[in-house]
Amino acid sequence: MRIVLGVGGGIAAYKVASLLRLFTEAGHDVTVIPTEAASRFVGVATWEALSGNPVTNSVFDDVDQVKHVRLGHEADLIVVAPATADLLARAATGQANDLLTNTLLMASGPVLFAPAMHTEMWQHAATQANVETLRSRGVTVLEPASGRLTGSDSGPGRLPEPEAIFEAAMALAHGLQAVAPLSPSVNVTAGGTSTGPLFPLAGRTVTISAGGTREPLDPVRFLGNRSSGKQGVALAAAARDAGATVRLVAAHMEVPAPAGVELIAVETALQLREVMLAAAAESDVVIMAAAVADFRPAEVSGSKIKKRDDTADPVITLIRNPDILHELVAVRDAAGSSQLVVGFAAETGDEQGDVLSYAEAKLKRKGCDLLVVNHVGADKVFGQDNNSVVILSRAGSEPQSAAGSKQDVAAIVIDRIGSELSRVFPRT
Ligand code: CTP
């Protein structure tokens, strides 16, 4: 998405650097337009370095590019933070005395203001009237947060936290699609192009498990596996970018969770089961991308198991963990809901069968709607940046192949989930 981030002249301008980071990490192209006053708080060089785009606040820079017209026209979303009393007044009265206010007058997409000022200024009749005017024109003006302000005063007037502004901005961008569908965009993926909607999962809640469980043996040892969590994290980011509210249930991962998703950390298969069953009850889509240990030590020693010369070497007895995916499907079926359940399968072929025949048997056994099949080898899948999968469907459609980076594969899987959902319960 192309985002214009207008920065007003308030002390909270420094917090907007984190907001800018959230936008860029989510893959958006951000042009920052600070007001002249904002440049007294945070320098232009900071915005240029963090956004990777040139920054100016003058309509007289790069006149040949007619920036004040182009930026407003081309932006998919304009976010102004902190929106000072002065900026709200200038926007409400349609002034065009710097690049930011010019851009606001040229805006053709959604606009969001995140105000920050002293409580008296926020509550002043003039500011409230300006807010009212802007809202009546369809502009979103967030309520400021309450708390300690710059001086000794406190009350409503604090800039909402960057994560809250980020979420509101994404919701606004996605909500726009729900109200008036955007023209179909072309999502380019490694598997080719698709012409689905820009935010196919807008309004959906998606729960994704990722990483590898660890089954404790004693306070220092565990049984684990090679899963890095990269594919699950890529799925979470792709689902978020597709407009979903995303919950990432993370067992051990080697990569950080993406911004803008709710993270719930777990360690063992039993903990993962409990969290997934609870989260699934509120989800439209459940994706089991975690590598779940099939077995756990029957006994967990409360103290470190010591090696001793006078006793035999320890023997570890393993017991079965529950099959979480199978249980999620059973709960869904018992509730008669149209939730979409997606499994992953790490497969190897052998003399008795090839990867696909094992995968088809697993799809039947697990009962999920889609099964994303990885071919696992010594140097394949775990910890790697690339992946190659086949998506099998319970409905029996042709297997779909996807290959590329784990992000490419995630985009294709999420795209497929979007089309399955619109088939199962289309938007009205
Ligand atoms: N899975 C699960 N609970 C388990 C084991 C696996 O929910 N106890 C899920 C995985 O998250 C994945 C799918 O089941 O989505 C398939 O995992 P996989 O390890 O390929 O299959 P298993 O059921 O463990 O079968 P096997 O290892 O015997 O092939």
Coordinates of C-alpha atoms and ligand atoms in Angstrom, one line a residue:
M1 CA 0.0 0.0 0.0
R2 CA 1.2 3.6 -0.6
I3 CA 0.9 5.5 2.6
V4 CA 1.4 9.2 3.3
L5 CA 2.4 9.8 6.9
G6 CA 1.9 13.4 7.9
V7 CA 3.7 14.5 11.0
G8 CA 2.5 17.4 13.1
G9 CA 4.6 19.7 15.3
G10 CA 4.2 18.1 18.7
I11 CA 6.5 16.4 21.2
A12 CA 4.8 13.1 20.3
A13 CA 6.4 13.3 16.8
Y14 CA 9.2 11.1 18.1
K15 CA 6.7 8.2 18.7
V16 CA 5.7 8.4 15.1
A17 CA 9.1 6.9 14.2
S18 CA 7.8 3.6 15.6
L19 CA 4.6 3.9 13.7
L20 CA 6.6 4.5 10.5
R21 CA 8.6 1.3 11.3
L22 CA 5.3 -0.7 11.7
F23 CA 4.2 0.5 8.3
T24 CA 7.5 -0.3 6.5
E25 CA 7.9 -3.7 8.2
A26 CA 4.4 -4.6 7.0
G27 CA 5.7 -3.9 3.5
H28 CA 4.1 -0.6 2.8
D29 CA 5.7 2.3 0.9
V30 CA 5.6 5.3 3.1
T31 CA 6.2 9.0 2.2
V32 CA 6.6 11.2 5.3
I33 CA 5.5 14.8 5.1
P34 CA 6.4 16.6 8.3
T35 CA 5.1 20.1 9.0
E36 CA 7.7 22.8 9.5
A37 CA 7.0 22.7 13.2
A38 CA 7.4 18.9 13.2
S39 CA 10.9 19.3 11.8
R40 CA 11.9 21.1 15.0
F41 CA 11.1 17.9 17.0
V42 CA 12.4 15.2 14.6
G43 CA 14.8 16.0 11.7
V44 CA 14.1 15.3 8.1
A45 CA 17.1 12.9 7.9
T46 CA 15.4 10.6 10.5
W47 CA 12.2 10.3 8.3
E48 CA 14.3 9.7 5.2
A49 CA 16.4 7.0 6.8
L50 CA 13.4 5.2 8.3
S51 CA 11.1 5.5 5.2
G52 CA 13.8 5.1 2.5
N53 CA 12.0 7.9 0.6
P54 CA 12.9 11.6 0.2
V55 CA 11.2 13.9 2.6
T56 CA 10.2 17.6 2.2
N57 CA 7.5 19.8 3.6
S58 CA 7.7 22.5 0.9
V59 CA 5.5 22.7 -2.2
F60 CA 8.3 24.5 -3.9
D61 CA 10.7 21.5 -3.8
D62 CA 10.7 19.3 -7.0
V63 CA 8.1 21.6 -8.5
D64 CA 8.4 19.7 -11.8
Q65 CA 6.9 16.6 -10.1
V66 CA 3.9 18.5 -8.8
K67 CA 4.2 16.7 -5.5
H68 CA 1.3 18.2 -3.7
V69 CA -1.0 16.8 -6.4
R70 CA 0.6 13.5 -6.9
L71 CA 1.1 12.4 -3.3
G72 CA -2.5 13.0 -2.3
H73 CA -3.8 11.3 -5.5
E74 CA -1.7 8.3 -5.3
A75 CA -1.9 7.6 -1.6
D76 CA -4.0 4.5 -0.7
L77 CA -4.1 5.9 2.9
I78 CA -3.1 9.1 4.6
V79 CA -2.3 9.0 8.4
V80 CA -1.6 12.2 10.3
A81 CA 0.1 11.8 13.7
P82 CA 0.4 13.6 15.9
A83 CA -2.5 15.7 14.7
T84 CA -2.0 19.0 16.6
A85 CA -4.8 21.5 17.3
D86 CA -3.4 23.7 14.5
L87 CA -3.3 20.9 12.0
L88 CA -6.9 19.9 12.7
A89 CA -7.9 23.5 12.3
R90 CA -6.1 23.9 9.0
A91 CA -7.5 20.6 7.7
A92 CA -11.0 21.5 8.8
T93 CA -10.9 24.9 7.1
G94 CA -9.4 23.5 3.9
Q95 CA -6.2 25.6 4.1
A96 CA -3.3 24.8 1.8
N97 CA -0.3 26.5 3.2
D98 CA 2.2 23.7 3.2
L99 CA 2.8 20.4 1.5
L100 CA 0.8 18.3 4.1
T101 CA -2.4 20.4 3.9
N102 CA -2.1 20.6 0.1
T103 CA -1.9 16.8 0.1
L104 CA -4.9 16.4 2.4
L105 CA -6.9 18.5 0.0
M106 CA -5.9 16.3 -2.9
A107 CA -6.6 13.0 -1.0
S108 CA -8.7 10.5 -2.8
G109 CA -8.3 7.6 -0.3
P110 CA -9.1 7.2 3.4
V111 CA -7.6 9.7 5.9
L112 CA -6.9 9.1 9.6
F113 CA -5.9 11.7 12.2
A114 CA -4.3 10.7 15.5
P115 CA -4.5 13.8 17.7
A116 CA -2.1 14.7 20.5
M117 CA -2.3 18.0 22.5
H118 CA -2.9 19.4 26.0
T119 CA -6.3 18.4 27.4
E120 CA -7.6 22.0 27.4
M121 CA -6.7 22.4 23.7
W122 CA -8.4 19.0 22.9
Q123 CA -11.5 19.9 24.8
H124 CA -11.7 23.5 23.5
A125 CA -14.9 24.2 21.6
A126 CA -12.9 25.3 18.5
T127 CA -11.0 22.0 18.3
Q128 CA -14.1 19.9 19.0
A129 CA -15.9 21.8 16.2
N130 CA -13.0 21.1 13.8
V131 CA -13.0 17.4 14.7
E132 CA -16.8 17.3 14.1
T133 CA -16.3 18.9 10.7
L134 CA -13.6 16.5 9.7
R135 CA -15.6 13.5 10.9
S136 CA -18.7 14.7 9.0
R137 CA -16.7 14.6 5.8
G138 CA -15.8 11.0 6.4
V139 CA -12.4 11.5 7.9
T140 CA -11.4 9.3 10.8
V141 CA -10.3 11.2 13.9
L142 CA -9.1 8.9 16.7
E143 CA -9.8 9.8 20.3
P144 CA -6.6 10.8 22.0
A145 CA -5.4 8.5 24.9
S146 CA -5.6 9.7 28.5
G147 CA -2.6 9.9 30.8
R148 CA 0.4 12.0 31.7
L149 CA 1.1 14.8 29.2
T150 CA 4.3 16.7 28.4
G151 CA 4.2 19.0 31.5
S152 CA 2.8 18.1 34.9
D153 CA -0.7 17.9 33.5
S154 CA -2.6 14.8 32.7
G155 CA -5.9 13.9 31.0
P156 CA -7.1 13.1 27.4
G157 CA -4.6 14.4 24.9
R158 CA -1.8 11.7 24.6
L159 CA -1.0 10.3 21.2
P160 CA -2.5 6.8 21.0
E161 CA 0.3 4.1 21.0
P162 CA 1.8 3.4 17.6
E163 CA 0.4 -0.1 17.5
A164 CA -3.1 1.2 18.1
I165 CA -2.7 3.8 15.3
F166 CA -1.3 1.1 13.0
E167 CA -4.3 -1.2 13.7
A168 CA -6.8 1.6 13.2
A169 CA -5.1 2.6 10.0
M170 CA -5.1 -1.0 8.6
A171 CA -8.7 -1.4 9.7
L172 CA -9.7 1.8 7.9
A173 CA -7.9 0.7 4.8
H174 CA -9.6 -2.7 4.9
G175 CA -13.0 -1.3 5.9
L176 CA -13.0 0.9 2.8
Q177 CA -13.0 -2.3 0.8
A178 CA -15.9 -3.7 2.7
V179 CA -18.0 -0.6 2.1
A180 CA -17.0 0.0 -1.5
P181 CA -15.1 -2.8 -3.2
L182 CA -11.8 -1.6 -4.6
S183 CA -11.1 -2.4 -8.2
P184 CA -9.5 -5.8 -8.3
S185 CA -5.8 -5.6 -7.9
V186 CA -3.2 -7.9 -9.3
N187 CA -1.4 -9.9 -6.6
V188 CA 1.8 -11.1 -8.1
T189 CA 2.9 -14.4 -6.6
A190 CA 5.6 -16.9 -7.4
G191 CA 2.9 -19.2 -8.8
G192 CA 1.7 -16.6 -11.3
T193 CA -0.8 -13.8 -11.0
S194 CA -4.2 -13.7 -9.4
T195 CA -6.8 -11.0 -9.7
G196 CA -8.5 -11.4 -6.3
P197 CA -9.5 -8.6 -4.1
L198 CA -6.8 -6.5 -2.4
F199 CA -7.8 -7.6 1.2
P200 CA -9.4 -11.1 0.7
L201 CA -9.4 -11.8 4.5
A202 CA -10.8 -8.4 5.6
G203 CA -13.1 -9.0 8.6
R204 CA -11.8 -12.5 9.2
T205 CA -10.0 -13.8 12.2
V206 CA -7.2 -16.3 11.5
T207 CA -5.3 -18.3 14.1
I208 CA -2.0 -19.8 13.1
S209 CA 0.3 -22.1 15.0
A210 CA 4.0 -22.0 14.2
G211 CA 7.4 -23.2 15.3
G212 CA 8.3 -26.5 17.0
T213 CA 7.1 -27.7 20.4
R214 CA 9.5 -28.6 23.1
E215 CA 8.7 -31.5 25.4
P216 CA 10.5 -31.3 28.8
L217 CA 12.5 -34.2 30.1
D218 CA 13.9 -32.4 33.2
P219 CA 14.5 -28.7 34.0
V220 CA 17.3 -28.4 31.5
R221 CA 16.5 -30.9 28.7
F222 CA 13.8 -31.2 26.2
L223 CA 12.8 -33.2 23.1
G224 CA 12.5 -30.7 20.2
N225 CA 12.5 -30.6 16.4
R226 CA 14.1 -28.6 13.7
S227 CA 11.2 -26.2 12.9
S228 CA 12.3 -22.6 12.6
G229 CA 8.8 -21.1 12.5
K230 CA 9.6 -19.2 9.3
Q231 CA 6.7 -20.6 7.3
G232 CA 4.2 -19.9 10.1
V233 CA 5.5 -16.3 10.5
A234 CA 5.3 -15.7 6.8
L235 CA 1.7 -17.0 6.9
A236 CA 0.9 -14.7 9.7
A237 CA 2.3 -11.7 7.9
A238 CA 0.5 -12.7 4.6
A239 CA -2.8 -13.1 6.5
R240 CA -2.4 -9.7 8.2
D241 CA -1.6 -8.1 4.8
A242 CA -4.7 -9.8 3.4
G243 CA -6.7 -7.8 6.0
A244 CA -7.3 -10.5 8.7
T245 CA -7.1 -10.1 12.4
V246 CA -4.3 -12.6 13.1
R247 CA -3.4 -14.6 16.3
L248 CA 0.0 -16.3 16.1
V249 CA 0.3 -19.2 18.6
A250 CA 4.1 -19.7 18.7
A251 CA 6.0 -22.7 19.9
H252 CA 9.8 -22.3 19.7
M253 CA 10.7 -20.1 16.8
E254 CA 14.1 -18.8 15.4
V255 CA 12.5 -15.7 13.9
P256 CA 10.6 -12.8 15.5
A257 CA 6.8 -12.6 15.1
P258 CA 5.6 -10.0 12.6
A259 CA 4.2 -6.6 13.8
G260 CA 0.5 -6.2 13.9
V261 CA -0.4 -9.7 15.0
E262 CA -1.4 -11.0 18.4
L263 CA 1.3 -13.3 19.8
I264 CA 0.7 -16.1 22.2
A265 CA 3.8 -18.1 23.2
V266 CA 3.6 -21.8 24.2
E267 CA 6.2 -24.5 24.7
T268 CA 4.7 -28.0 24.8
A269 CA 2.1 -29.8 22.6
L270 CA -0.3 -29.9 25.5
Q271 CA -0.1 -26.1 25.9
L272 CA -0.4 -25.6 22.2
R273 CA -3.5 -27.8 22.2
E274 CA -5.2 -25.8 24.9
V275 CA -4.5 -22.4 23.3
M276 CA -5.5 -23.5 19.8
L277 CA -8.8 -25.0 21.0
A278 CA -9.7 -21.8 22.8
A279 CA -8.5 -19.5 19.9
A280 CA -10.2 -21.7 17.3
A281 CA -13.6 -21.0 18.9
E282 CA -13.3 -17.4 17.8
S283 CA -11.7 -17.9 14.4
D284 CA -12.9 -18.1 10.8
V285 CA -9.7 -19.9 9.7
V286 CA -7.3 -22.1 11.7
I287 CA -3.9 -23.0 10.3
M288 CA -1.7 -25.7 12.0
A289 CA 1.8 -24.8 10.7
A290 CA 3.5 -25.8 13.9
A291 CA 5.7 -28.9 14.1
V292 CA 4.0 -30.7 17.0
A293 CA 5.9 -33.4 18.8
D294 CA 3.9 -36.7 18.4
F295 CA 5.4 -38.0 21.7
R296 CA 6.4 -36.6 25.0
P297 CA 8.4 -38.1 27.8
A298 CA 6.1 -40.1 30.1
E299 CA 7.8 -38.6 33.1
V300 CA 9.3 -35.2 33.6
S301 CA 12.0 -35.2 36.3
G302 CA 11.7 -32.3 38.7
S303 CA 15.5 -32.2 39.0
K304 CA 18.3 -32.6 36.5
I305 CA 18.8 -36.2 35.6
K306 CA 22.4 -37.0 36.7
K307 CA 24.8 -39.5 35.2
R308 CA 25.9 -42.0 37.9
D309 CA 28.3 -44.8 37.9
D310 CA 26.3 -46.9 40.3
T311 CA 23.0 -46.9 38.3
A312 CA 22.0 -48.1 34.8
D313 CA 21.7 -45.5 32.0
P314 CA 18.3 -43.9 31.9
V315 CA 15.6 -45.2 29.5
I316 CA 13.1 -42.6 28.3
T317 CA 9.6 -43.8 27.9
L318 CA 7.5 -41.8 25.5
I319 CA 3.8 -41.4 25.4
R320 CA 1.6 -40.0 22.6
N321 CA 0.6 -36.4 22.4
P322 CA -3.0 -35.6 21.2
D323 CA -3.4 -34.9 17.5
I324 CA -4.4 -31.2 17.7
L325 CA -5.4 -30.8 14.1
H326 CA -7.6 -33.9 14.2
E327 CA -9.3 -32.5 17.3
L328 CA -9.8 -29.0 15.8
V329 CA -11.6 -30.6 12.9
A330 CA -13.7 -32.8 15.2
V331 CA -14.7 -29.7 17.3
R332 CA -15.5 -27.7 14.2
D333 CA -17.6 -30.5 12.8
A334 CA -19.5 -31.0 16.0
A335 CA -20.3 -27.3 16.1
G336 CA -21.4 -27.5 12.4
S337 CA -19.5 -24.3 11.7
S338 CA -18.1 -23.4 8.3
Q339 CA -14.6 -22.6 9.8
L340 CA -11.8 -23.5 7.4
V341 CA -9.1 -25.8 8.9
V342 CA -5.7 -26.0 7.2
G343 CA -3.0 -28.5 8.0
F344 CA 0.6 -28.8 7.0
A345 CA 2.3 -32.1 6.3
A346 CA 6.0 -32.8 6.4
E347 CA 6.4 -36.0 4.3
T348 CA 9.1 -38.2 2.9
G349 CA 8.5 -41.0 0.4
D350 CA 9.7 -44.6 0.9
E351 CA 9.4 -48.0 -0.8
Q352 CA 5.7 -48.3 0.3
G353 CA 4.6 -45.0 -1.2
D354 CA 5.5 -41.6 -2.6
V355 CA 5.1 -38.2 -0.9
L356 CA 1.7 -37.5 -2.5
S357 CA 0.1 -40.8 -1.7
Y358 CA 1.1 -40.5 2.0
A359 CA -0.2 -36.9 2.0
E360 CA -3.6 -37.9 0.5
A361 CA -3.9 -40.6 3.2
K362 CA -3.1 -37.9 5.8
L363 CA -5.6 -35.5 4.4
K364 CA -8.3 -38.1 4.8
R365 CA -7.1 -39.1 8.3
K366 CA -7.0 -35.5 9.6
G367 CA -10.2 -34.4 7.9
C368 CA -9.0 -30.8 7.3
D369 CA -10.1 -28.7 4.3
L370 CA -6.7 -28.0 2.9
L371 CA -3.4 -29.8 3.5
V372 CA -0.2 -28.0 2.5
V373 CA 2.4 -30.7 1.8
N374 CA 6.1 -30.2 2.2
H375 CA 8.6 -32.8 0.9
V376 CA 11.1 -33.1 3.7
G377 CA 14.7 -34.1 3.1
A378 CA 18.0 -33.7 4.9
D379 CA 18.5 -30.2 3.5
K380 CA 14.8 -29.4 2.7
V381 CA 12.2 -27.2 4.5
F382 CA 13.4 -26.9 8.1
G383 CA 15.2 -23.6 8.7
Q384 CA 15.4 -22.9 5.0
D385 CA 14.3 -19.7 3.4
N386 CA 12.6 -21.4 0.4
N387 CA 9.9 -23.9 0.2
S388 CA 8.1 -26.0 -2.3
V389 CA 4.6 -27.3 -1.5
V390 CA 1.5 -28.9 -3.0
I391 CA -1.9 -27.9 -1.7
L392 CA -4.4 -30.7 -1.5
S393 CA -8.1 -30.1 -0.9
R394 CA -10.7 -32.3 0.8
A395 CA -13.2 -31.2 -1.8
G396 CA -11.0 -33.0 -4.3
S397 CA -9.8 -30.2 -6.6
E398 CA -6.6 -30.6 -8.5
P399 CA -3.4 -30.4 -6.4
Q400 CA -2.0 -26.9 -6.5
S401 CA 1.8 -26.4 -6.5
A402 CA 3.5 -23.4 -5.0
A403 CA 7.2 -22.7 -4.8
G404 CA 9.5 -19.8 -4.0
S405 CA 10.5 -18.0 -0.8
K406 CA 8.4 -18.9 2.3
Q407 CA 6.8 -15.5 1.9
D408 CA 5.8 -16.4 -1.7
V409 CA 4.4 -19.7 -0.6
A410 CA 2.5 -18.0 2.3
A411 CA 1.0 -15.5 -0.1
I412 CA -0.3 -18.3 -2.4
V413 CA -1.7 -20.3 0.6
I414 CA -3.5 -17.2 2.0
D415 CA -4.8 -16.4 -1.5
R416 CA -6.2 -20.0 -1.8
I417 CA -7.7 -19.7 1.7
G418 CA -9.4 -16.4 0.6
S419 CA -11.0 -18.1 -2.4
E420 CA -12.1 -21.2 -0.4
L421 CA -13.7 -18.8 2.1
S422 CA -15.6 -16.8 -0.5
R423 CA -16.9 -20.2 -1.9
V424 CA -17.9 -21.5 1.5
F425 CA -19.5 -18.4 3.0
P426 CA -19.4 -15.6 0.5
R427 CA -19.7 -12.0 1.6
T428 CA -23.2 -10.6 1.2
Ligands
CTP1 N1 -0.3 -32.1 14.1 C1 -1.1 -31.9 15.2 N2 -0.9 -32.6 16.4 C2 0.1 -33.5 16.4 C3 0.9 -33.8 15.3 C4 0.7 -33.0 14.1 O1 -2.0 -31.0 15.2 N3 0.3 -34.2 17.5 C5 -0.5 -31.3 12.9 C6 0.6 -30.5 12.3 O2 0.6 -29.2 12.9 C7 0.3 -30.5 10.9 C8 -0.4 -31.8 10.6 O3 -0.9 -32.3 11.9 O4 -0.6 -29.5 10.5 C9 0.5 -32.9 10.1 O5 1.7 -33.1 10.8 P1 2.7 -34.2 10.5 O6 3.8 -34.2 11.5 O7 3.0 -34.2 9.0 O8 1.8 -35.5 10.7 P2 1.6 -36.5 11.9 O9 0.1 -36.5 12.3 O10 2.6 -36.2 13.0 O11 1.9 -37.9 11.1 P3 3.3 -38.6 10.9 O12 4.3 -37.9 11.6 O13 3.0 -40.0 11.4 O14 3.4 -38.5 9.4

